[in-house]
Amino acid sequence: MSDDPLPPPSQAPAPGRTTARTAAVIPAAGRGVRLGPGAPKALRALGGTPMLIHAIRAMAASRAVSLVVVVAPPDGAAEVRTLLDAHALPERTDFLVVPGGESRQQSVRLGLDALPPGYDIVLVHDAARPLVPVDTVDAVIEAVRDGAVAVVPALPLADTVKQVRPAAEPGEPEPVVATPDRSLLRAVQTPQGFDRATLERAHETVTGGVTDDAGMVEQLGLTVVAVPGHEEAFKVTRPLDLVLAEAVLARRRLNDGF
């Protein structure tokens, strides 16, 4: 791992197709209050290894990803660098650590600013999704290579969804106002993949009212496409999610030697 600027990567195109290099940005500056007090969510242990390391390995598992930029808590960049140095990471992948901002959007923007020239595809991945399979990562990259400017992995919803009118006070009953057709709805995951120039333009022009980077691209009036997600790419947000993640990891180690 190095914090020095990286040289632009070679971009020799394959016959008949332009090869775009891919970098992944992992915002890991959040505190994760819903998991309770303690270390930031990204640094919580999963199978004895911080979730952040699992998330980094998940991105680096794709042979298309040649750079991973980790956006650390504003005052925790040194700690994260030490963490990366202490764990085995693929030698063919470069890693950078940069301090983050006060919001996820600010942190992603700082990660984008740290990217050297020569990377035309950017993945943005939640550190709290430590177990995303490499096939999902590759599917997102491939869709961007095929011409999509923004791609999200997504799953159909298993539950019926109700639109409600929010209660005046927390805990009060909420009137149901509509039942959307769930066949038209998807639960979106990460990594989300982007044409770099498009994502940079979105961060330069969209200032609020979004919960993910794909939503920013939507506000530009551009099309976001969905590819199949994976049930193991769930977000570890609450203590029960951590229990499920431990079970998935234990099964992988038993079956696949993960």
PDB file of C-alpha atoms in Angstrom:
ATOM      1  CA  MET A   1       0.000   0.000   0.000  1.00  0.00           C
ATOM      2  CA  SER A   2       1.202   3.492  -0.825  1.00  0.00           C
ATOM      3  CA  ASP A   3      -0.093   6.998  -0.237  1.00  0.00           C
ATOM      4  CA  ASP A   4       2.037   8.484  -3.016  1.00  0.00           C
ATOM      5  CA  PRO A   5       0.310   9.466  -6.261  1.00  0.00           C
ATOM      6  CA  LEU A   6       0.034   6.509  -8.591  1.00  0.00           C
ATOM      7  CA  PRO A   7       1.245   6.704 -12.190  1.00  0.00           C
ATOM      8  CA  PRO A   8      -1.438   6.514 -14.860  1.00  0.00           C
ATOM      9  CA  PRO A   9      -2.056   2.870 -15.743  1.00  0.00           C
ATOM     10  CA  SER A  10      -1.420   1.569 -19.219  1.00  0.00           C
ATOM     11  CA  GLN A  11      -4.562   1.389 -21.306  1.00  0.00           C
ATOM     12  CA  ALA A  12      -3.709  -0.790 -24.273  1.00  0.00           C
ATOM     13  CA  PRO A  13      -7.043  -1.741 -25.825  1.00  0.00           C
ATOM     14  CA  ALA A  14      -7.909  -5.331 -26.613  1.00  0.00           C
ATOM     15  CA  PRO A  15      -8.660  -6.089 -30.263  1.00  0.00           C
ATOM     16  CA  GLY A  16     -12.098  -4.769 -31.157  1.00  0.00           C
ATOM     17  CA  ARG A  17     -12.785  -3.307 -27.748  1.00  0.00           C
ATOM     18  CA  THR A  18     -11.505  -0.465 -25.598  1.00  0.00           C
ATOM     19  CA  THR A  19     -10.276  -1.692 -22.223  1.00  0.00           C
ATOM     20  CA  ALA A  20     -11.305   0.677 -19.450  1.00  0.00           C
ATOM     21  CA  ARG A  21      -9.420   0.398 -16.159  1.00  0.00           C
ATOM     22  CA  THR A  22     -11.500   0.125 -12.998  1.00  0.00           C
ATOM     23  CA  ALA A  23     -11.031   1.639  -9.535  1.00  0.00           C
ATOM     24  CA  ALA A  24     -13.186   1.083  -6.466  1.00  0.00           C
ATOM     25  CA  VAL A  25     -13.972   3.738  -3.865  1.00  0.00           C
ATOM     26  CA  ILE A  26     -15.017   2.465  -0.434  1.00  0.00           C
ATOM     27  CA  PRO A  27     -16.412   5.164   1.879  1.00  0.00           C
ATOM     28  CA  ALA A  28     -15.698   3.950   5.406  1.00  0.00           C
ATOM     29  CA  ALA A  29     -15.981   7.134   7.429  1.00  0.00           C
ATOM     30  CA  GLY A  30     -19.335   6.423   9.127  1.00  0.00           C
ATOM     31  CA  ARG A  31     -19.757   5.678  12.791  1.00  0.00           C
ATOM     32  CA  GLY A  32     -22.435   2.956  12.467  1.00  0.00           C
ATOM     33  CA  VAL A  33     -24.511   4.024  15.454  1.00  0.00           C
ATOM     34  CA  ARG A  34     -27.175   1.357  14.795  1.00  0.00           C
ATOM     35  CA  LEU A  35     -24.640  -1.338  15.623  1.00  0.00           C
ATOM     36  CA  GLY A  36     -24.187   0.237  19.029  1.00  0.00           C
ATOM     37  CA  PRO A  37     -21.248   1.942  20.737  1.00  0.00           C
ATOM     38  CA  GLY A  38     -17.680   1.049  19.931  1.00  0.00           C
ATOM     39  CA  ALA A  39     -15.517   1.126  16.835  1.00  0.00           C
ATOM     40  CA  PRO A  40     -16.791   2.605  13.567  1.00  0.00           C
ATOM     41  CA  LYS A  41     -18.985   0.104  11.722  1.00  0.00           C
ATOM     42  CA  ALA A  42     -16.394  -0.572   9.020  1.00  0.00           C
ATOM     43  CA  LEU A  43     -13.849  -1.595  11.670  1.00  0.00           C
ATOM     44  CA  ARG A  44     -16.144  -4.046  13.484  1.00  0.00           C
ATOM     45  CA  ALA A  45     -14.847  -7.608  13.385  1.00  0.00           C
ATOM     46  CA  LEU A  46     -16.471 -10.245  11.189  1.00  0.00           C
ATOM     47  CA  GLY A  47     -14.965 -13.693  11.613  1.00  0.00           C
ATOM     48  CA  GLY A  48     -12.058 -12.068  13.444  1.00  0.00           C
ATOM     49  CA  THR A  49     -11.324  -9.640  10.573  1.00  0.00           C
ATOM     50  CA  PRO A  50     -12.624  -6.057  10.253  1.00  0.00           C
ATOM     51  CA  MET A  51     -15.561  -5.698   7.858  1.00  0.00           C
ATOM     52  CA  LEU A  52     -13.575  -3.116   5.932  1.00  0.00           C
ATOM     53  CA  ILE A  53     -10.904  -5.678   5.080  1.00  0.00           C
ATOM     54  CA  HIS A  54     -13.574  -8.091   3.859  1.00  0.00           C
ATOM     55  CA  ALA A  55     -15.058  -5.330   1.680  1.00  0.00           C
ATOM     56  CA  ILE A  56     -11.642  -4.407   0.250  1.00  0.00           C
ATOM     57  CA  ARG A  57     -10.902  -8.054  -0.542  1.00  0.00           C
ATOM     58  CA  ALA A  58     -14.308  -8.368  -2.216  1.00  0.00           C
ATOM     59  CA  MET A  59     -13.438  -5.526  -4.602  1.00  0.00           C
ATOM     60  CA  ALA A  60      -9.878  -6.729  -5.180  1.00  0.00           C
ATOM     61  CA  ALA A  61     -11.157 -10.234  -5.931  1.00  0.00           C
ATOM     62  CA  SER A  62     -12.231  -8.912  -9.320  1.00  0.00           C
ATOM     63  CA  ARG A  63      -9.301  -9.008 -11.715  1.00  0.00           C
ATOM     64  CA  ALA A  64     -10.769  -5.919 -13.371  1.00  0.00           C
ATOM     65  CA  VAL A  65     -10.209  -3.794 -10.244  1.00  0.00           C
ATOM     66  CA  SER A  66      -6.633  -2.507 -10.127  1.00  0.00           C
ATOM     67  CA  LEU A  67      -7.026   0.254  -7.512  1.00  0.00           C
ATOM     68  CA  VAL A  68      -9.035   0.482  -4.287  1.00  0.00           C
ATOM     69  CA  VAL A  69      -9.388   3.870  -2.584  1.00  0.00           C
ATOM     70  CA  VAL A  70     -10.471   3.623   1.053  1.00  0.00           C
ATOM     71  CA  VAL A  71     -12.039   6.770   2.472  1.00  0.00           C
ATOM     72  CA  ALA A  72     -11.317   6.708   6.196  1.00  0.00           C
ATOM     73  CA  PRO A  73     -12.872   8.652   9.068  1.00  0.00           C
ATOM     74  CA  PRO A  74     -11.525  12.237   9.002  1.00  0.00           C
ATOM     75  CA  ASP A  75      -9.303  11.559  12.018  1.00  0.00           C
ATOM     76  CA  GLY A  76      -8.680   7.879  11.333  1.00  0.00           C
ATOM     77  CA  ALA A  77      -6.679   7.668   8.102  1.00  0.00           C
ATOM     78  CA  ALA A  78      -3.509   6.584   9.914  1.00  0.00           C
ATOM     79  CA  GLU A  79      -5.385   3.845  11.763  1.00  0.00           C
ATOM     80  CA  VAL A  80      -6.864   2.527   8.529  1.00  0.00           C
ATOM     81  CA  ARG A  81      -3.457   2.544   6.804  1.00  0.00           C
ATOM     82  CA  THR A  82      -2.068   0.500   9.689  1.00  0.00           C
ATOM     83  CA  LEU A  83      -5.028  -1.860   9.395  1.00  0.00           C
ATOM     84  CA  LEU A  84      -4.410  -2.461   5.694  1.00  0.00           C
ATOM     85  CA  ASP A  85      -0.712  -3.059   6.328  1.00  0.00           C
ATOM     86  CA  ALA A  86      -1.597  -5.703   8.925  1.00  0.00           C
ATOM     87  CA  HIS A  87      -3.768  -7.815   6.607  1.00  0.00           C
ATOM     88  CA  ALA A  88      -2.937  -9.769   3.482  1.00  0.00           C
ATOM     89  CA  LEU A  89      -4.276  -8.050   0.362  1.00  0.00           C
ATOM     90  CA  PRO A  90      -3.770  -8.973  -3.304  1.00  0.00           C
ATOM     91  CA  GLU A  91      -0.396  -7.755  -4.566  1.00  0.00           C
ATOM     92  CA  ARG A  92      -1.780  -7.044  -8.045  1.00  0.00           C
ATOM     93  CA  THR A  93      -4.105  -4.348  -6.613  1.00  0.00           C
ATOM     94  CA  ASP A  94      -2.996  -0.877  -5.510  1.00  0.00           C
ATOM     95  CA  PHE A  95      -4.486   0.699  -2.401  1.00  0.00           C
ATOM     96  CA  LEU A  96      -4.849   4.295  -1.250  1.00  0.00           C
ATOM     97  CA  VAL A  97      -6.256   5.683   1.995  1.00  0.00           C
ATOM     98  CA  VAL A  98      -7.624   9.227   2.169  1.00  0.00           C
ATOM     99  CA  PRO A  99      -9.481  11.101   4.942  1.00  0.00           C
ATOM    100  CA  GLY A 100     -13.228  11.375   4.476  1.00  0.00           C
ATOM    101  CA  GLY A 101     -15.789  14.092   5.075  1.00  0.00           C
ATOM    102  CA  GLU A 102     -18.749  14.649   7.357  1.00  0.00           C
ATOM    103  CA  SER A 103     -21.220  12.894   5.029  1.00  0.00           C
ATOM    104  CA  ARG A 104     -21.101   9.875   2.747  1.00  0.00           C
ATOM    105  CA  GLN A 105     -21.492  12.127  -0.283  1.00  0.00           C
ATOM    106  CA  GLN A 106     -18.516  14.226   0.788  1.00  0.00           C
ATOM    107  CA  SER A 107     -16.463  11.102   1.418  1.00  0.00           C
ATOM    108  CA  VAL A 108     -17.177   9.640  -2.016  1.00  0.00           C
ATOM    109  CA  ARG A 109     -16.243  12.966  -3.593  1.00  0.00           C
ATOM    110  CA  LEU A 110     -12.929  12.971  -1.715  1.00  0.00           C
ATOM    111  CA  GLY A 111     -12.300   9.420  -2.903  1.00  0.00           C
ATOM    112  CA  LEU A 112     -12.998  10.485  -6.490  1.00  0.00           C
ATOM    113  CA  ASP A 113     -10.632  13.425  -6.129  1.00  0.00           C
ATOM    114  CA  ALA A 114      -7.866  10.994  -5.110  1.00  0.00           C
ATOM    115  CA  LEU A 115      -8.161   8.875  -8.261  1.00  0.00           C
ATOM    116  CA  PRO A 116      -5.220   9.199 -10.656  1.00  0.00           C
ATOM    117  CA  PRO A 117      -5.835   9.621 -14.391  1.00  0.00           C
ATOM    118  CA  GLY A 118      -6.430   6.527 -16.444  1.00  0.00           C
ATOM    119  CA  TYR A 119      -9.296   4.953 -14.513  1.00  0.00           C
ATOM    120  CA  ASP A 120     -12.477   5.332 -16.547  1.00  0.00           C
ATOM    121  CA  ILE A 121     -14.782   3.060 -14.539  1.00  0.00           C
ATOM    122  CA  VAL A 122     -15.443   3.709 -10.853  1.00  0.00           C
ATOM    123  CA  LEU A 123     -17.164   1.406  -8.395  1.00  0.00           C
ATOM    124  CA  VAL A 124     -18.596   2.828  -5.187  1.00  0.00           C
ATOM    125  CA  HIS A 125     -19.005   0.150  -2.541  1.00  0.00           C
ATOM    126  CA  ASP A 126     -20.332   0.216   1.014  1.00  0.00           C
ATOM    127  CA  ALA A 127     -17.799  -0.973   3.573  1.00  0.00           C
ATOM    128  CA  ALA A 128     -20.802  -2.429   5.415  1.00  0.00           C
ATOM    129  CA  ARG A 129     -21.427  -4.907   2.561  1.00  0.00           C
ATOM    130  CA  PRO A 130     -18.444  -7.152   3.275  1.00  0.00           C
ATOM    131  CA  LEU A 131     -19.596 -10.345   1.564  1.00  0.00           C
ATOM    132  CA  VAL A 132     -20.567  -9.304  -1.965  1.00  0.00           C
ATOM    133  CA  PRO A 133     -19.539 -12.098  -4.370  1.00  0.00           C
ATOM    134  CA  VAL A 134     -17.011 -11.372  -7.094  1.00  0.00           C
ATOM    135  CA  ASP A 135     -19.514 -12.404  -9.787  1.00  0.00           C
ATOM    136  CA  THR A 136     -21.704  -9.458  -8.773  1.00  0.00           C
ATOM    137  CA  VAL A 137     -18.740  -7.079  -8.914  1.00  0.00           C
ATOM    138  CA  ASP A 138     -17.807  -8.342 -12.369  1.00  0.00           C
ATOM    139  CA  ALA A 139     -21.386  -8.060 -13.639  1.00  0.00           C
ATOM    140  CA  VAL A 140     -21.516  -4.383 -12.672  1.00  0.00           C
ATOM    141  CA  ILE A 141     -18.183  -3.654 -14.351  1.00  0.00           C
ATOM    142  CA  GLU A 142     -19.189  -5.499 -17.503  1.00  0.00           C
ATOM    143  CA  ALA A 143     -22.410  -3.491 -17.811  1.00  0.00           C
ATOM    144  CA  VAL A 144     -20.453  -0.220 -17.631  1.00  0.00           C
ATOM    145  CA  ARG A 145     -17.960  -1.530 -20.187  1.00  0.00           C
ATOM    146  CA  ASP A 146     -20.923  -2.312 -22.443  1.00  0.00           C
ATOM    147  CA  GLY A 147     -21.990   1.330 -22.411  1.00  0.00           C
ATOM    148  CA  ALA A 148     -24.129   2.007 -19.335  1.00  0.00           C
ATOM    149  CA  VAL A 149     -23.138   5.202 -17.489  1.00  0.00           C
ATOM    150  CA  ALA A 150     -24.489   3.953 -14.155  1.00  0.00           C
ATOM    151  CA  VAL A 151     -25.200   0.421 -12.954  1.00  0.00           C
ATOM    152  CA  VAL A 152     -26.648  -0.952  -9.725  1.00  0.00           C
ATOM    153  CA  PRO A 153     -26.956  -4.550  -8.534  1.00  0.00           C
ATOM    154  CA  ALA A 154     -30.509  -5.130  -7.345  1.00  0.00           C
ATOM    155  CA  LEU A 155     -32.827  -7.815  -6.004  1.00  0.00           C
ATOM    156  CA  PRO A 156     -36.609  -8.244  -6.330  1.00  0.00           C
ATOM    157  CA  LEU A 157     -38.500  -7.561  -3.119  1.00  0.00           C
ATOM    158  CA  ALA A 158     -39.783 -10.517  -1.129  1.00  0.00           C
ATOM    159  CA  ASP A 159     -42.181  -8.468   1.019  1.00  0.00           C
ATOM    160  CA  THR A 160     -45.228  -6.452   0.092  1.00  0.00           C
ATOM    161  CA  VAL A 161     -44.425  -2.749   0.374  1.00  0.00           C
ATOM    162  CA  LYS A 162     -46.780  -0.105   1.737  1.00  0.00           C
ATOM    163  CA  GLN A 163     -46.529   3.635   1.269  1.00  0.00           C
ATOM    164  CA  VAL A 164     -47.599   5.417   4.450  1.00  0.00           C
ATOM    165  CA  ARG A 165     -48.243   8.890   5.697  1.00  0.00           C
ATOM    166  CA  PRO A 166     -45.639   9.453   8.427  1.00  0.00           C
ATOM    167  CA  ALA A 167     -46.946   9.651  11.973  1.00  0.00           C
ATOM    168  CA  ALA A 168     -46.854  12.964  13.770  1.00  0.00           C
ATOM    169  CA  GLU A 169     -45.043  11.325  16.698  1.00  0.00           C
ATOM    170  CA  PRO A 170     -42.665   8.344  16.664  1.00  0.00           C
ATOM    171  CA  GLY A 171     -44.440   5.103  17.528  1.00  0.00           C
ATOM    172  CA  GLU A 172     -47.918   6.254  16.524  1.00  0.00           C
ATOM    173  CA  PRO A 173     -49.867   4.290  13.872  1.00  0.00           C
ATOM    174  CA  GLU A 174     -49.193   5.387  10.279  1.00  0.00           C
ATOM    175  CA  PRO A 175     -52.037   5.435   7.736  1.00  0.00           C
ATOM    176  CA  VAL A 176     -51.367   3.395   4.582  1.00  0.00           C
ATOM    177  CA  VAL A 177     -51.911   5.485   1.450  1.00  0.00           C
ATOM    178  CA  ALA A 178     -50.835   3.077  -1.319  1.00  0.00           C
ATOM    179  CA  THR A 179     -49.542  -0.404  -2.111  1.00  0.00           C
ATOM    180  CA  PRO A 180     -46.951  -0.191  -4.906  1.00  0.00           C
ATOM    181  CA  ASP A 181     -46.614  -3.062  -7.369  1.00  0.00           C
ATOM    182  CA  ARG A 182     -43.588  -4.840  -5.926  1.00  0.00           C
ATOM    183  CA  SER A 183     -42.818  -6.481  -9.281  1.00  0.00           C
ATOM    184  CA  LEU A 184     -41.638  -3.029 -10.393  1.00  0.00           C
ATOM    185  CA  LEU A 185     -39.482  -2.442  -7.304  1.00  0.00           C
ATOM    186  CA  ARG A 186     -35.939  -3.542  -6.519  1.00  0.00           C
ATOM    187  CA  ALA A 187     -33.735  -3.446  -3.430  1.00  0.00           C
ATOM    188  CA  VAL A 188     -30.488  -1.828  -4.541  1.00  0.00           C
ATOM    189  CA  GLN A 189     -27.056  -2.961  -3.369  1.00  0.00           C
ATOM    190  CA  THR A 190     -23.434  -2.056  -4.021  1.00  0.00           C
ATOM    191  CA  PRO A 191     -20.973  -1.895  -5.663  1.00  0.00           C
ATOM    192  CA  GLN A 192     -22.571   0.628  -7.946  1.00  0.00           C
ATOM    193  CA  GLY A 193     -20.596   1.180 -11.131  1.00  0.00           C
ATOM    194  CA  PHE A 194     -20.159   4.370 -13.137  1.00  0.00           C
ATOM    195  CA  ASP A 195     -18.516   5.968 -16.074  1.00  0.00           C
ATOM    196  CA  ARG A 196     -16.038   8.132 -14.181  1.00  0.00           C
ATOM    197  CA  ALA A 197     -16.830  11.393 -15.978  1.00  0.00           C
ATOM    198  CA  THR A 198     -20.546  10.910 -15.311  1.00  0.00           C
ATOM    199  CA  LEU A 199     -20.041  10.258 -11.602  1.00  0.00           C
ATOM    200  CA  GLU A 200     -17.741  13.250 -11.250  1.00  0.00           C
ATOM    201  CA  ARG A 201     -20.324  15.468 -12.976  1.00  0.00           C
ATOM    202  CA  ALA A 202     -23.025  14.178 -10.636  1.00  0.00           C
ATOM    203  CA  HIS A 203     -20.930  15.039  -7.575  1.00  0.00           C
ATOM    204  CA  GLU A 204     -20.206  18.486  -8.973  1.00  0.00           C
ATOM    205  CA  THR A 205     -23.853  19.351  -9.663  1.00  0.00           C
ATOM    206  CA  VAL A 206     -26.127  17.402  -7.286  1.00  0.00           C
ATOM    207  CA  THR A 207     -26.126  18.703  -3.730  1.00  0.00           C
ATOM    208  CA  GLY A 208     -28.775  16.785  -1.799  1.00  0.00           C
ATOM    209  CA  GLY A 209     -31.924  14.706  -1.679  1.00  0.00           C
ATOM    210  CA  VAL A 210     -30.277  11.375  -2.580  1.00  0.00           C
ATOM    211  CA  THR A 211     -29.324   8.248  -0.652  1.00  0.00           C
ATOM    212  CA  ASP A 212     -26.904   6.726  -3.142  1.00  0.00           C
ATOM    213  CA  ASP A 213     -24.634   7.724  -6.005  1.00  0.00           C
ATOM    214  CA  ALA A 214     -26.942   6.236  -8.630  1.00  0.00           C
ATOM    215  CA  GLY A 215     -29.655   8.597  -7.409  1.00  0.00           C
ATOM    216  CA  MET A 216     -27.328  11.497  -8.152  1.00  0.00           C
ATOM    217  CA  VAL A 217     -26.892  10.278 -11.718  1.00  0.00           C
ATOM    218  CA  GLU A 218     -30.677   9.976 -12.031  1.00  0.00           C
ATOM    219  CA  GLN A 219     -30.965  13.651 -11.136  1.00  0.00           C
ATOM    220  CA  LEU A 220     -28.805  14.424 -14.165  1.00  0.00           C
ATOM    221  CA  GLY A 221     -31.561  12.890 -16.288  1.00  0.00           C
ATOM    222  CA  LEU A 222     -29.426   9.906 -17.260  1.00  0.00           C
ATOM    223  CA  THR A 223     -30.443   6.245 -17.278  1.00  0.00           C
ATOM    224  CA  VAL A 224     -29.339   3.946 -14.465  1.00  0.00           C
ATOM    225  CA  VAL A 225     -29.586   0.230 -15.235  1.00  0.00           C
ATOM    226  CA  ALA A 226     -29.892  -2.694 -12.831  1.00  0.00           C
ATOM    227  CA  VAL A 227     -28.126  -6.043 -12.985  1.00  0.00           C
ATOM    228  CA  PRO A 228     -28.912  -9.024 -10.745  1.00  0.00           C
ATOM    229  CA  GLY A 229     -27.667  -8.572  -7.211  1.00  0.00           C
ATOM    230  CA  HIS A 230     -26.944 -11.294  -4.670  1.00  0.00           C
ATOM    231  CA  GLU A 231     -28.556 -12.171  -1.358  1.00  0.00           C
ATOM    232  CA  GLU A 232     -25.138 -12.258   0.342  1.00  0.00           C
ATOM    233  CA  ALA A 233     -24.426  -8.640  -0.596  1.00  0.00           C
ATOM    234  CA  PHE A 234     -26.658  -7.421   2.244  1.00  0.00           C
ATOM    235  CA  LYS A 235     -25.722  -4.434   4.360  1.00  0.00           C
ATOM    236  CA  VAL A 236     -24.567  -5.033   7.934  1.00  0.00           C
ATOM    237  CA  THR A 237     -26.410  -2.314   9.806  1.00  0.00           C
ATOM    238  CA  ARG A 238     -27.925  -3.868  12.927  1.00  0.00           C
ATOM    239  CA  PRO A 239     -26.669  -6.529  15.365  1.00  0.00           C
ATOM    240  CA  LEU A 240     -28.835  -9.216  13.721  1.00  0.00           C
ATOM    241  CA  ASP A 241     -27.169  -8.484  10.373  1.00  0.00           C
ATOM    242  CA  LEU A 242     -23.807  -9.183  11.976  1.00  0.00           C
ATOM    243  CA  VAL A 243     -25.063 -12.572  13.184  1.00  0.00           C
ATOM    244  CA  LEU A 244     -26.208 -13.417   9.640  1.00  0.00           C
ATOM    245  CA  ALA A 245     -22.894 -12.251   8.177  1.00  0.00           C
ATOM    246  CA  GLU A 246     -20.987 -14.479  10.605  1.00  0.00           C
ATOM    247  CA  ALA A 247     -23.131 -17.441   9.510  1.00  0.00           C
ATOM    248  CA  VAL A 248     -22.516 -16.730   5.810  1.00  0.00           C
ATOM    249  CA  LEU A 249     -18.780 -16.400   6.380  1.00  0.00           C
ATOM    250  CA  ALA A 250     -18.666 -19.627   8.413  1.00  0.00           C
ATOM    251  CA  ARG A 251     -20.497 -21.480   5.631  1.00  0.00           C
ATOM    252  CA  ARG A 252     -18.088 -20.119   3.002  1.00  0.00           C
ATOM    253  CA  ARG A 253     -15.093 -21.224   5.016  1.00  0.00           C
ATOM    254  CA  LEU A 254     -16.580 -24.673   5.472  1.00  0.00           C
ATOM    255  CA  ASN A 255     -17.671 -25.179   1.860  1.00  0.00           C
ATOM    256  CA  ASP A 256     -15.223 -23.130  -0.161  1.00  0.00           C
ATOM    257  CA  GLY A 257     -12.206 -22.607   2.057  1.00  0.00           C
ATOM    258  CA  PHE A 258     -12.912 -18.837   1.895  1.00  0.00           C
TER     259      PHE A 258
END
